[in-house]
Coordinates of N, CA and C and ligand atoms in Angstrom, one line a residue:
X1 N 19.5 9.9 -38.9 CA 18.3 10.1 -39.7 C 18.4 9.3 -41.0
X2 N 17.5 8.4 -41.2 CA 17.6 7.6 -42.4 C 16.4 8.0 -43.4
X3 N 16.8 8.4 -44.6 CA 15.8 9.0 -45.5 C 15.9 8.3 -46.9
X4 N 14.7 8.1 -47.5 CA 14.6 7.6 -48.8 C 14.0 8.7 -49.7
X5 N 14.6 9.0 -50.8 CA 14.0 10.0 -51.8 C 13.2 9.2 -52.8
X6 N 12.0 9.6 -53.0 CA 11.1 9.0 -54.0 C 10.8 10.0 -55.1
X7 N 10.4 9.6 -56.2 CA 10.0 10.5 -57.3 C 10.4 10.0 -58.6
X8 N 9.8 10.6 -59.7 CA 10.1 10.2 -61.0 C 11.5 10.5 -61.4
X9 N 12.0 9.9 -62.5 CA 13.4 10.3 -62.9 C 13.3 11.8 -63.3
X10 N 14.3 12.5 -62.8 CA 14.3 13.9 -63.1 C 13.5 14.8 -62.2
X11 N 12.9 14.2 -61.1 CA 12.1 15.0 -60.2 C 12.9 15.9 -59.3
X12 N 14.2 15.6 -59.2 CA 15.1 16.4 -58.3 C 15.5 15.7 -57.1
X13 N 15.5 14.3 -57.1 CA 15.9 13.5 -56.0 C 17.4 13.8 -55.7
X14 N 18.2 13.7 -56.7 CA 19.6 13.8 -56.5 C 20.0 15.2 -56.0
X15 N 19.3 16.2 -56.6 CA 19.6 17.6 -56.2 C 19.3 17.8 -54.8
X16 N 18.2 17.3 -54.3 CA 17.8 17.5 -52.9 C 18.6 16.6 -52.0
X17 N 18.9 15.4 -52.4 CA 19.6 14.5 -51.6 C 21.0 15.0 -51.3
X18 N 21.6 15.7 -52.2 CA 22.9 16.3 -52.0 C 22.8 17.4 -50.9
X19 N 21.8 18.2 -51.0 CA 21.6 19.3 -50.0 C 21.3 18.7 -48.6
X20 N 20.5 17.7 -48.6 CA 20.2 17.0 -47.3 C 21.5 16.5 -46.7
X21 N 22.3 15.8 -47.5 CA 23.5 15.2 -47.1 C 24.4 16.2 -46.5
X22 N 24.5 17.4 -47.1 CA 25.4 18.5 -46.7 C 24.9 19.1 -45.4
X23 N 23.6 19.3 -45.3 CA 23.0 20.0 -44.1 C 23.1 19.1 -42.9
X24 N 22.7 17.8 -43.0 CA 22.5 16.9 -41.9 C 23.8 16.1 -41.7
X25 N 24.8 16.3 -42.5 CA 26.1 15.6 -42.4 C 25.9 14.0 -42.4
X26 N 25.2 13.6 -43.4 CA 25.0 12.1 -43.6 C 25.4 11.8 -45.0
X27 N 25.8 10.5 -45.3 CA 26.2 10.2 -46.7 C 25.0 10.2 -47.6
X28 N 25.3 10.6 -48.9 CA 24.3 10.5 -50.0 C 24.6 9.3 -50.8
X29 N 23.7 8.4 -50.8 CA 23.9 7.1 -51.5 C 23.0 7.0 -52.7
X30 N 23.6 7.2 -53.9 CA 22.8 7.1 -55.2 C 23.2 5.9 -55.9
X31 N 22.2 5.0 -56.1 CA 22.5 3.8 -56.9 C 22.9 4.1 -58.3
X32 N 22.2 5.1 -58.9 CA 22.6 5.5 -60.3 C 24.0 5.9 -60.4
X33 N 24.5 6.7 -59.4 CA 25.9 7.1 -59.4 C 26.8 5.9 -59.2
X34 N 26.4 5.0 -58.4 CA 27.3 3.8 -58.2 C 27.4 3.0 -59.5
X35 N 26.3 2.8 -60.2 CA 26.3 2.1 -61.5 C 27.2 2.9 -62.5
X36 N 27.0 4.2 -62.5 CA 27.8 5.0 -63.5 C 29.3 5.0 -63.2
X37 N 29.6 4.9 -61.9 CA 31.1 4.8 -61.6 C 31.6 3.4 -62.0
X38 N 30.7 2.4 -61.9 CA 31.1 1.1 -62.3 C 31.3 1.0 -63.8
X39 N 30.4 1.7 -64.5 CA 30.5 1.7 -66.0 C 31.8 2.4 -66.4
X40 N 32.1 3.5 -65.8 CA 33.3 4.2 -66.1 C 34.5 3.4 -65.8
X41 N 34.5 2.6 -64.8 CA 35.7 1.8 -64.4 C 35.7 0.5 -65.1
X42 N 34.7 0.2 -66.0 CA 34.7 -1.0 -66.8 C 34.5 -2.3 -66.0
X43 N 33.8 -2.2 -64.8 CA 33.7 -3.4 -64.0 C 32.6 -4.4 -64.6
X44 N 32.6 -5.6 -64.1 CA 31.5 -6.6 -64.6 C 30.2 -6.0 -64.2
X45 N 30.0 -5.5 -63.0 CA 28.7 -4.9 -62.6 C 28.3 -3.8 -63.5
X46 N 29.3 -2.9 -63.9 CA 29.0 -1.8 -64.8 C 28.5 -2.3 -66.1
X47 N 29.2 -3.4 -66.6 CA 28.9 -3.9 -68.0 C 27.4 -4.4 -68.0
X48 N 27.1 -5.1 -66.9 CA 25.7 -5.7 -66.8 C 24.7 -4.6 -66.7
X49 N 25.0 -3.6 -65.8 CA 24.0 -2.6 -65.5 C 23.7 -1.7 -66.8
X50 N 24.8 -1.5 -67.5 CA 24.7 -0.6 -68.7 C 23.7 -1.1 -69.7
X51 N 23.6 -2.4 -69.9 CA 22.6 -2.9 -70.9 C 21.2 -2.6 -70.5
X52 N 20.9 -2.5 -69.2 CA 19.5 -2.1 -68.8 C 19.4 -0.6 -68.8
X53 N 20.4 0.1 -68.3 CA 20.3 1.6 -68.2 C 20.1 2.2 -69.6
X54 N 20.8 1.7 -70.6 CA 20.7 2.3 -71.9 C 19.4 2.2 -72.5
X55 N 18.6 1.2 -72.0 CA 17.3 1.0 -72.6 C 16.2 1.6 -71.7
X56 N 16.6 2.3 -70.7 CA 15.6 3.0 -69.8 C 15.0 2.0 -68.8
X57 N 15.6 0.8 -68.7 CA 15.0 -0.3 -67.8 C 15.7 -0.3 -66.5
X58 N 15.1 -0.9 -65.5 CA 15.7 -1.0 -64.2 C 16.7 -2.2 -64.2
X59 N 17.8 -2.0 -63.5 CA 18.8 -3.1 -63.3 C 18.1 -4.1 -62.4
X60 N 18.3 -5.4 -62.7 CA 17.6 -6.4 -61.9 C 17.9 -6.3 -60.4
X61 N 16.8 -6.6 -59.6 CA 16.9 -6.4 -58.1 C 18.2 -7.1 -57.5
X62 N 18.5 -8.3 -58.0 CA 19.6 -9.0 -57.4 C 20.9 -8.3 -57.6
X63 N 21.0 -7.4 -58.6 CA 22.3 -6.7 -58.7 C 22.4 -5.4 -57.9
X64 N 21.2 -5.0 -57.3 CA 21.2 -3.8 -56.6 C 21.1 -4.0 -55.0
X65 N 20.3 -4.9 -54.6 CA 20.0 -5.0 -53.2 C 21.2 -5.2 -52.3
X66 N 22.0 -6.2 -52.6 CA 23.2 -6.5 -51.8 C 24.2 -5.3 -51.7
X67 N 24.3 -4.7 -52.9 CA 25.2 -3.5 -53.0 C 24.7 -2.4 -52.0
X68 N 23.4 -2.2 -51.9 CA 22.9 -1.1 -51.0 C 23.0 -1.6 -49.5
X69 N 22.6 -2.8 -49.3 CA 22.7 -3.3 -47.9 C 24.1 -3.3 -47.4
X70 N 25.1 -3.7 -48.2 CA 26.5 -3.6 -47.8 C 26.9 -2.1 -47.5
X71 N 26.4 -1.2 -48.4 CA 26.8 0.2 -48.2 C 26.2 0.8 -46.9
X72 N 25.0 0.5 -46.6 CA 24.4 1.1 -45.4 C 24.9 0.5 -44.1
X73 N 25.6 -0.6 -44.3 CA 26.2 -1.2 -43.1 C 27.6 -0.6 -42.8
X74 N 28.1 0.2 -43.7 CA 29.4 0.8 -43.4 C 29.4 1.8 -42.3
X75 N 30.6 2.1 -41.7 CA 30.6 2.9 -40.5 C 30.1 4.3 -40.7
X76 N 30.3 4.9 -41.9 CA 29.9 6.3 -42.1 C 28.4 6.4 -42.1
X77 N 27.7 5.3 -42.1 CA 26.2 5.4 -42.2 C 25.6 5.2 -40.8
X78 N 26.5 5.2 -39.8 CA 26.0 4.9 -38.4 C 25.0 6.0 -37.9
X79 N 25.1 7.2 -38.4 CA 24.2 8.3 -38.0 C 23.1 8.5 -39.0
X80 N 23.0 7.6 -40.0 CA 22.0 7.8 -41.0 C 22.5 8.0 -42.4
X81 N 21.6 8.2 -43.4 CA 22.0 8.3 -44.8 C 20.8 8.8 -45.6
X82 N 21.0 9.3 -46.8 CA 19.9 9.6 -47.7 C 20.1 8.7 -48.9
X83 N 19.1 7.9 -49.1 CA 19.1 7.0 -50.3 C 18.4 7.7 -51.5
X84 N 19.1 7.7 -52.6 CA 18.6 8.4 -53.8 C 18.6 7.4 -55.0
X85 N 17.4 7.0 -55.4 CA 17.3 6.0 -56.5 C 17.1 4.6 -56.0
X86 N 17.0 4.4 -54.7 CA 16.8 3.1 -54.2 C 15.9 3.3 -52.9
X87 N 14.9 2.4 -52.7 CA 14.4 1.3 -53.6 C 13.6 1.9 -54.8
X88 N 13.6 1.1 -55.8 CA 12.8 1.4 -57.0 C 11.7 0.4 -57.3
X89 N 11.7 -0.7 -56.5 CA 10.6 -1.7 -56.7 C 10.2 -2.2 -55.3
X90 N 9.0 -2.8 -55.3 CA 8.5 -3.3 -54.0 C 9.5 -4.4 -53.4
X91 N 10.0 -5.3 -54.2 CA 10.9 -6.3 -53.7 C 12.2 -5.6 -53.1
X92 N 12.7 -4.5 -53.7 CA 13.8 -3.8 -53.2 C 13.5 -3.2 -51.8
X93 N 12.3 -2.6 -51.7 CA 11.9 -2.0 -50.4 C 11.7 -3.1 -49.3
X94 N 11.2 -4.2 -49.7 CA 11.0 -5.3 -48.7 C 12.4 -5.8 -48.3
X95 N 13.3 -6.0 -49.2 CA 14.7 -6.4 -48.9 C 15.4 -5.4 -47.9
X96 N 15.2 -4.2 -48.2 CA 15.8 -3.1 -47.3 C 15.2 -3.2 -45.9
X97 N 13.8 -3.3 -45.9 CA 13.2 -3.4 -44.6 C 13.7 -4.6 -43.8
X98 N 13.8 -5.7 -44.5 CA 14.3 -6.9 -43.8 C 15.7 -6.7 -43.2
X99 N 16.6 -6.1 -44.1 CA 17.9 -5.9 -43.6 C 18.0 -4.9 -42.4
X100 N 17.1 -3.9 -42.4 CA 17.1 -3.0 -41.3 C 16.5 -3.6 -40.1
X101 N 15.5 -4.5 -40.3 CA 14.9 -5.2 -39.1 C 15.9 -6.0 -38.4
X102 N 16.8 -6.7 -39.2 CA 17.8 -7.6 -38.7 C 18.8 -6.8 -37.8
X103 N 18.9 -5.5 -38.1 CA 19.8 -4.6 -37.4 C 19.1 -3.9 -36.3
X104 N 17.8 -4.1 -36.1 CA 17.0 -3.4 -35.1 C 16.8 -2.0 -35.5
X105 N 16.8 -1.7 -36.8 CA 16.7 -0.3 -37.2 C 15.4 -0.1 -38.1
X106 N 15.0 1.2 -38.3 CA 13.9 1.4 -39.3 C 14.2 2.7 -40.0
X107 N 13.5 2.8 -41.2 CA 13.6 4.0 -42.0 C 12.8 5.1 -41.3
X108 N 13.3 6.4 -41.4 CA 12.6 7.5 -40.7 C 11.6 8.2 -41.7
X109 N 12.1 8.5 -42.9 CA 11.3 9.3 -43.8 C 11.4 8.7 -45.2
X110 N 10.3 8.7 -46.0 CA 10.4 8.6 -47.4 C 9.8 9.9 -48.0
X111 N 10.6 10.6 -48.7 CA 10.2 11.9 -49.2 C 9.9 11.8 -50.7
X112 N 8.7 12.0 -51.1 CA 8.3 12.0 -52.5 C 8.4 13.4 -53.1
X113 N 9.3 13.5 -54.0 CA 9.4 14.8 -54.7 C 8.5 14.7 -55.9
X114 N 7.4 15.4 -55.8 CA 6.3 15.2 -56.8 C 6.4 16.2 -58.0
X115 N 6.6 15.6 -59.1 CA 6.7 16.4 -60.4 C 5.9 15.7 -61.5
X116 N 4.9 16.4 -62.1 CA 4.1 15.7 -63.1 C 5.0 15.4 -64.4
X117 N 4.5 14.3 -65.1 CA 5.3 13.9 -66.3 C 5.6 15.0 -67.3
X118 N 4.6 15.9 -67.4 CA 4.7 17.0 -68.4 C 6.0 17.8 -68.2
X119 N 6.4 17.9 -66.9 CA 7.6 18.7 -66.6 C 8.9 17.9 -66.8
X120 N 8.8 16.6 -66.8 CA 10.0 15.8 -66.7 C 10.9 15.8 -67.9
X121 N 10.2 15.8 -69.1 CA 11.0 15.7 -70.3 C 11.9 17.0 -70.4
X122 N 11.3 18.1 -70.1 CA 12.0 19.4 -70.1 C 13.2 19.4 -69.1
X123 N 12.9 18.9 -67.9 CA 14.0 18.8 -66.9 C 15.1 17.9 -67.4
X124 N 14.8 16.8 -68.0 CA 15.8 15.8 -68.4 C 16.6 16.3 -69.6
X125 N 15.9 16.9 -70.5 CA 16.7 17.3 -71.7 C 17.6 18.5 -71.4
X126 N 17.4 19.2 -70.3 CA 18.3 20.3 -69.9 C 19.3 19.8 -68.8
X127 N 19.2 18.6 -68.4 CA 20.2 18.2 -67.3 C 21.5 17.9 -68.0
X128 N 22.6 18.3 -67.3 CA 23.9 18.1 -67.8 C 24.7 17.4 -66.6
X129 N 25.5 16.4 -67.0 CA 26.3 15.7 -65.9 C 27.7 15.8 -66.2
X130 N 28.5 15.9 -65.2 CA 30.0 16.0 -65.4 C 30.5 14.6 -65.6
X131 N 31.4 14.5 -66.7 CA 31.9 13.1 -67.0 C 32.9 12.7 -65.9
X132 N 33.5 13.7 -65.2 CA 34.5 13.3 -64.2 C 34.0 13.0 -62.8
X133 N 33.2 14.0 -62.3 CA 32.8 13.8 -60.9 C 31.3 13.5 -60.7
X134 N 30.5 13.5 -61.8 CA 29.1 13.1 -61.8 C 28.2 14.2 -61.3
X135 N 28.7 15.4 -61.0 CA 27.8 16.5 -60.5 C 26.8 16.8 -61.6
X136 N 25.6 17.2 -61.2 CA 24.6 17.5 -62.2 C 24.1 18.9 -62.2
X137 N 23.8 19.4 -63.3 CA 23.4 20.8 -63.5 C 22.1 20.8 -64.4
X138 N 21.6 22.0 -64.6 CA 20.5 22.2 -65.6 C 20.8 23.5 -66.4
X139 N 20.7 23.4 -67.7 CA 21.1 24.5 -68.5 C 20.3 25.8 -68.2
X140 N 19.1 25.7 -67.7 CA 18.3 26.8 -67.3 C 18.2 27.0 -65.8
X141 N 17.9 25.9 -65.1 CA 17.5 26.0 -63.6 C 18.7 25.9 -62.7
X142 N 19.8 25.3 -63.1 CA 21.0 25.2 -62.2 C 22.2 25.2 -63.1
X143 N 22.5 26.4 -63.7 CA 23.5 26.5 -64.7 C 24.9 26.6 -64.0
X144 N 25.9 26.3 -64.8 CA 27.3 26.4 -64.4 C 27.8 27.9 -64.6
X145 N 28.9 28.2 -64.0 CA 29.5 29.6 -64.2 C 30.0 29.7 -65.6
X146 N 30.6 28.6 -66.1 CA 31.1 28.6 -67.5 C 30.4 27.5 -68.2
X147 N 29.8 27.8 -69.4 CA 29.0 26.9 -70.1 C 29.8 25.6 -70.4
X148 N 29.2 24.4 -70.1 CA 29.8 23.2 -70.5 C 30.9 22.7 -69.6
X149 N 31.2 23.5 -68.5 CA 32.4 23.1 -67.6 C 31.8 23.0 -66.2
X150 N 32.2 21.9 -65.5 CA 31.7 21.6 -64.2 C 32.3 22.6 -63.2
X151 N 31.4 23.2 -62.4 CA 31.9 24.2 -61.3 C 32.7 23.5 -60.3
X152 N 32.4 22.2 -60.1 CA 33.0 21.5 -59.0 C 34.5 21.1 -59.3
X153 N 34.7 20.5 -60.5 CA 36.0 19.9 -60.8 C 36.6 20.4 -62.2
X154 N 35.9 21.2 -62.9 CA 36.4 21.6 -64.2 C 36.2 20.6 -65.4
X155 N 35.5 19.5 -65.1 CA 35.3 18.4 -66.1 C 34.3 18.9 -67.1
X156 N 34.2 18.1 -68.2 CA 33.2 18.5 -69.3 C 31.8 18.0 -68.9
X157 N 30.8 18.7 -69.4 CA 29.4 18.3 -69.1 C 28.8 17.7 -70.3
X158 N 28.0 16.6 -70.1 CA 27.4 15.9 -71.2 C 25.9 15.7 -70.9
X159 N 25.1 15.4 -71.9 CA 23.7 15.0 -71.8 C 23.8 13.5 -71.6
X160 N 23.4 12.9 -70.5 CA 23.4 11.5 -70.3 C 22.6 10.8 -71.4
X161 N 23.2 9.6 -71.9 CA 22.4 8.8 -72.9 C 21.0 8.6 -72.5
X162 N 20.8 8.2 -71.2 CA 19.5 7.8 -70.8 C 18.6 9.1 -70.5
X163 N 19.1 10.3 -70.8 CA 18.3 11.5 -70.6 C 17.7 12.0 -72.0
X164 N 18.0 11.2 -73.0 CA 17.5 11.6 -74.4 C 16.0 11.3 -74.3
X165 N 15.2 12.2 -75.0 CA 13.7 12.1 -74.8 C 13.1 10.7 -75.0
X166 N 13.6 9.9 -76.0 CA 13.0 8.6 -76.2 C 13.2 7.7 -75.0
X167 N 14.4 7.8 -74.4 CA 14.7 6.9 -73.2 C 13.9 7.4 -72.0
X168 N 13.8 8.8 -71.9 CA 13.1 9.3 -70.7 C 11.6 8.8 -70.8
X169 N 11.0 8.8 -72.0 CA 9.6 8.3 -72.1 C 9.5 6.9 -71.5
X170 N 10.5 6.0 -71.9 CA 10.5 4.6 -71.4 C 10.7 4.6 -69.9
X171 N 11.6 5.5 -69.4 CA 11.9 5.5 -67.9 C 10.6 5.9 -67.1
X172 N 9.9 6.8 -67.7 CA 8.6 7.3 -67.1 C 7.6 6.1 -67.0
X173 N 7.5 5.3 -68.1 CA 6.6 4.2 -68.1 C 7.0 3.2 -67.0
X174 N 8.4 2.9 -66.9 CA 8.9 2.0 -65.9 C 8.7 2.6 -64.5
X175 N 8.8 3.9 -64.4 CA 8.6 4.5 -63.0 C 7.2 4.3 -62.6
X176 N 6.2 4.5 -63.5 CA 4.8 4.4 -63.1 C 4.5 2.9 -62.7
X177 N 5.0 2.0 -63.5 CA 4.7 0.6 -63.3 C 5.4 0.0 -62.1
X178 N 6.7 0.3 -61.9 CA 7.4 -0.4 -60.9 C 7.8 0.4 -59.6
X179 N 7.9 1.7 -59.8 CA 8.4 2.5 -58.6 C 7.3 3.3 -57.9
X180 N 6.3 3.8 -58.6 CA 5.3 4.6 -58.0 C 4.5 3.8 -56.9
X181 N 4.3 2.4 -57.0 CA 3.7 1.7 -56.0 C 4.4 1.9 -54.6
X182 N 5.6 2.3 -54.6 CA 6.3 2.5 -53.3 C 5.7 3.7 -52.5
X183 N 5.0 4.6 -53.2 CA 4.3 5.7 -52.5 C 3.3 5.1 -51.5
X184 N 2.5 4.2 -52.0 CA 1.5 3.6 -51.1 C 2.2 2.7 -50.0
X185 N 3.3 2.1 -50.4 CA 4.0 1.2 -49.5 C 4.5 2.0 -48.3
X186 N 5.1 3.2 -48.6 CA 5.6 4.0 -47.4 C 4.5 4.7 -46.7
X187 N 3.4 5.0 -47.5 CA 2.3 5.7 -46.8 C 1.7 4.7 -45.8
X188 N 1.6 3.5 -46.1 CA 1.0 2.5 -45.2 C 1.9 2.3 -44.0
X189 N 3.2 2.6 -44.2 CA 4.2 2.5 -43.0 C 4.2 3.8 -42.2
X190 N 3.5 4.8 -42.7 CA 3.3 6.1 -41.9 C 4.5 7.0 -42.0
X191 N 5.4 6.8 -43.0 CA 6.6 7.6 -43.1 C 6.7 8.4 -44.4
X192 N 5.6 8.4 -45.2 CA 5.7 9.1 -46.4 C 5.4 10.6 -46.2
X193 N 6.3 11.5 -46.8 CA 6.1 12.9 -46.9 C 6.2 13.3 -48.3
X194 N 5.2 14.2 -48.7 CA 5.3 14.6 -50.1 C 5.6 16.1 -50.2
X195 N 6.5 16.4 -51.1 CA 6.8 17.9 -51.4 C 6.6 18.2 -52.8
X196 N 6.1 19.4 -53.1 CA 5.9 19.9 -54.5 C 7.3 20.1 -55.1
X197 N 7.6 19.3 -56.1 CA 8.9 19.4 -56.8 C 9.0 20.3 -58.0
X198 N 7.8 21.0 -58.2 CA 7.8 21.9 -59.4 C 8.3 23.3 -59.1
X199 N 8.5 23.6 -57.8 CA 8.9 25.0 -57.5 C 10.4 25.1 -57.5
X200 N 10.9 26.3 -57.3 CA 12.4 26.5 -57.3 C 13.1 25.5 -56.4
X201 N 14.3 25.1 -56.8 CA 14.9 24.0 -56.0 C 15.2 24.4 -54.6
X202 N 15.4 25.7 -54.3 CA 15.7 26.2 -52.9 C 14.4 26.1 -52.1
X203 N 13.2 26.3 -52.8 CA 12.0 26.2 -52.1 C 11.6 24.8 -51.8
X204 N 12.0 23.9 -52.7 CA 11.8 22.4 -52.5 C 12.6 22.1 -51.2
X205 N 13.8 22.6 -51.1 CA 14.6 22.2 -50.0 C 14.1 22.8 -48.7
X206 N 13.5 24.0 -48.7 CA 12.9 24.6 -47.5 C 11.8 23.6 -47.0
X207 N 11.0 23.2 -48.0 CA 9.8 22.3 -47.6 C 10.4 21.0 -46.9
X208 N 11.5 20.5 -47.4 CA 12.1 19.3 -46.9 C 12.6 19.6 -45.5
X209 N 13.3 20.7 -45.3 CA 13.8 21.1 -44.0 C 12.7 21.2 -43.0
X210 N 11.6 21.8 -43.4 CA 10.4 21.9 -42.5 C 10.0 20.5 -42.0
X211 N 10.1 19.5 -42.9 CA 9.7 18.1 -42.5 C 10.8 17.5 -41.5
X212 N 12.1 17.7 -41.9 CA 13.2 17.0 -41.2 C 13.6 17.7 -39.9
X213 N 13.3 19.0 -39.9 CA 13.7 19.8 -38.7 C 15.0 20.5 -39.0
X214 N 15.2 21.7 -38.3 CA 16.5 22.5 -38.5 C 17.7 21.7 -38.0
Ligands
ADP1 P1 16.7 13.0 -60.2 O1 17.9 12.7 -59.3 O2 15.4 12.8 -59.5 O3 16.8 12.1 -61.5 P2 18.0 15.6 -60.6 O4 18.2 16.0 -59.2 O5 19.2 15.1 -61.3 O6 16.8 14.5 -60.7 O7 17.2 16.8 -61.4 C1 16.9 16.6 -62.8 C2 17.2 18.0 -63.5 O8 16.3 19.0 -63.0 C3 18.6 18.5 -63.2 O9 19.2 19.1 -64.3 C4 18.4 19.5 -62.0 O10 19.4 20.5 -62.1 C5 17.1 20.1 -62.4 N1 16.3 20.4 -61.2 C6 16.2 19.8 -60.0 N2 15.3 20.3 -59.1 C7 14.8 21.4 -59.9 C8 13.7 22.3 -59.6 N3 13.1 22.4 -58.4 N4 13.4 23.2 -60.5 C9 14.0 23.2 -61.8 N5 15.0 22.3 -62.1 C10 15.4 21.4 -61.2
AMP2 P1 19.3 7.4 -61.7 O1 20.6 8.1 -61.7 O2 18.8 7.2 -60.3 O3 18.3 8.1 -62.6 O4 19.5 5.9 -62.3 C1 19.9 5.7 -63.6 C2 19.6 4.3 -64.0 O5 20.3 3.3 -63.1 C3 18.1 3.9 -63.9 O6 17.3 4.3 -65.0 C4 18.2 2.3 -63.7 O7 18.5 1.7 -65.0 C5 19.5 2.2 -62.9 N1 19.2 2.1 -61.4 C6 19.5 3.1 -60.5 N2 19.0 2.7 -59.3 C7 18.4 1.5 -59.5 C8 17.6 0.7 -58.6 N3 17.5 0.9 -57.3 N4 17.1 -0.5 -59.2 C9 17.2 -0.7 -60.5 N5 17.9 0.1 -61.4 C10 18.4 1.2 -60.9

């Protein structure tokens, strides 16, 4: 099963992608996580990506596409995968379709987690990320057992630089301009499914399981 998660920054793509990956036993591929790991490790890719990410801008397509195409060609993706944060532009979607076509494959579902802009700033200002393992929480909606400490690995939790309100505003503008057109793109392909992302995260997941099947 090959799935794309669509939605504004902070809509809950990562939260749901992790649950999908666990239930259906497929890899969760987050381009944001890949860039953050590269930044942490001080790679050239990380250095380049950071200049865009800090401004709330998208990393250029040429730095993203090959990375994802290589990743989905790895052996653990043979039974499918859930893409989180990719594609984010029409050229990225076209490049992915072309790569899949060459392999005689196609995407099964594009799931749009729909959350209005008014809710996003609140979501993002409460999001906390683990500096060590990248797990994400929310101070109100998905809190940790011990404040400021990752349940997963015991690492410290931080507010991501790009989750500060001024950067989130910019990311929303970028989302509407460059990423939202993907909704029509996948609707035209007949694989778009929309779920209400404003409800409790377990209820969002139930709606997704209804679409994907038990
Ligand atoms: P995205 O991957 O789309 O940027 P996340 O999955 O990281 O978004 O979610 C953004 C923030 O909102 C996180 O802090 C997460 O814990 C929280 N969150 C996710 N889904 C819900 C939900 N349905 N209700 C409330 N908070 C949520
Ligand atoms: P995310 O963790 O998905 O919210 O991504 C964080 C940031 O990484 C984004 O704001 C972009 O700057 C960058 N990024 C992640 N995925 C992509 C992508 N597919 N194309 C361009 N930039 C991306």
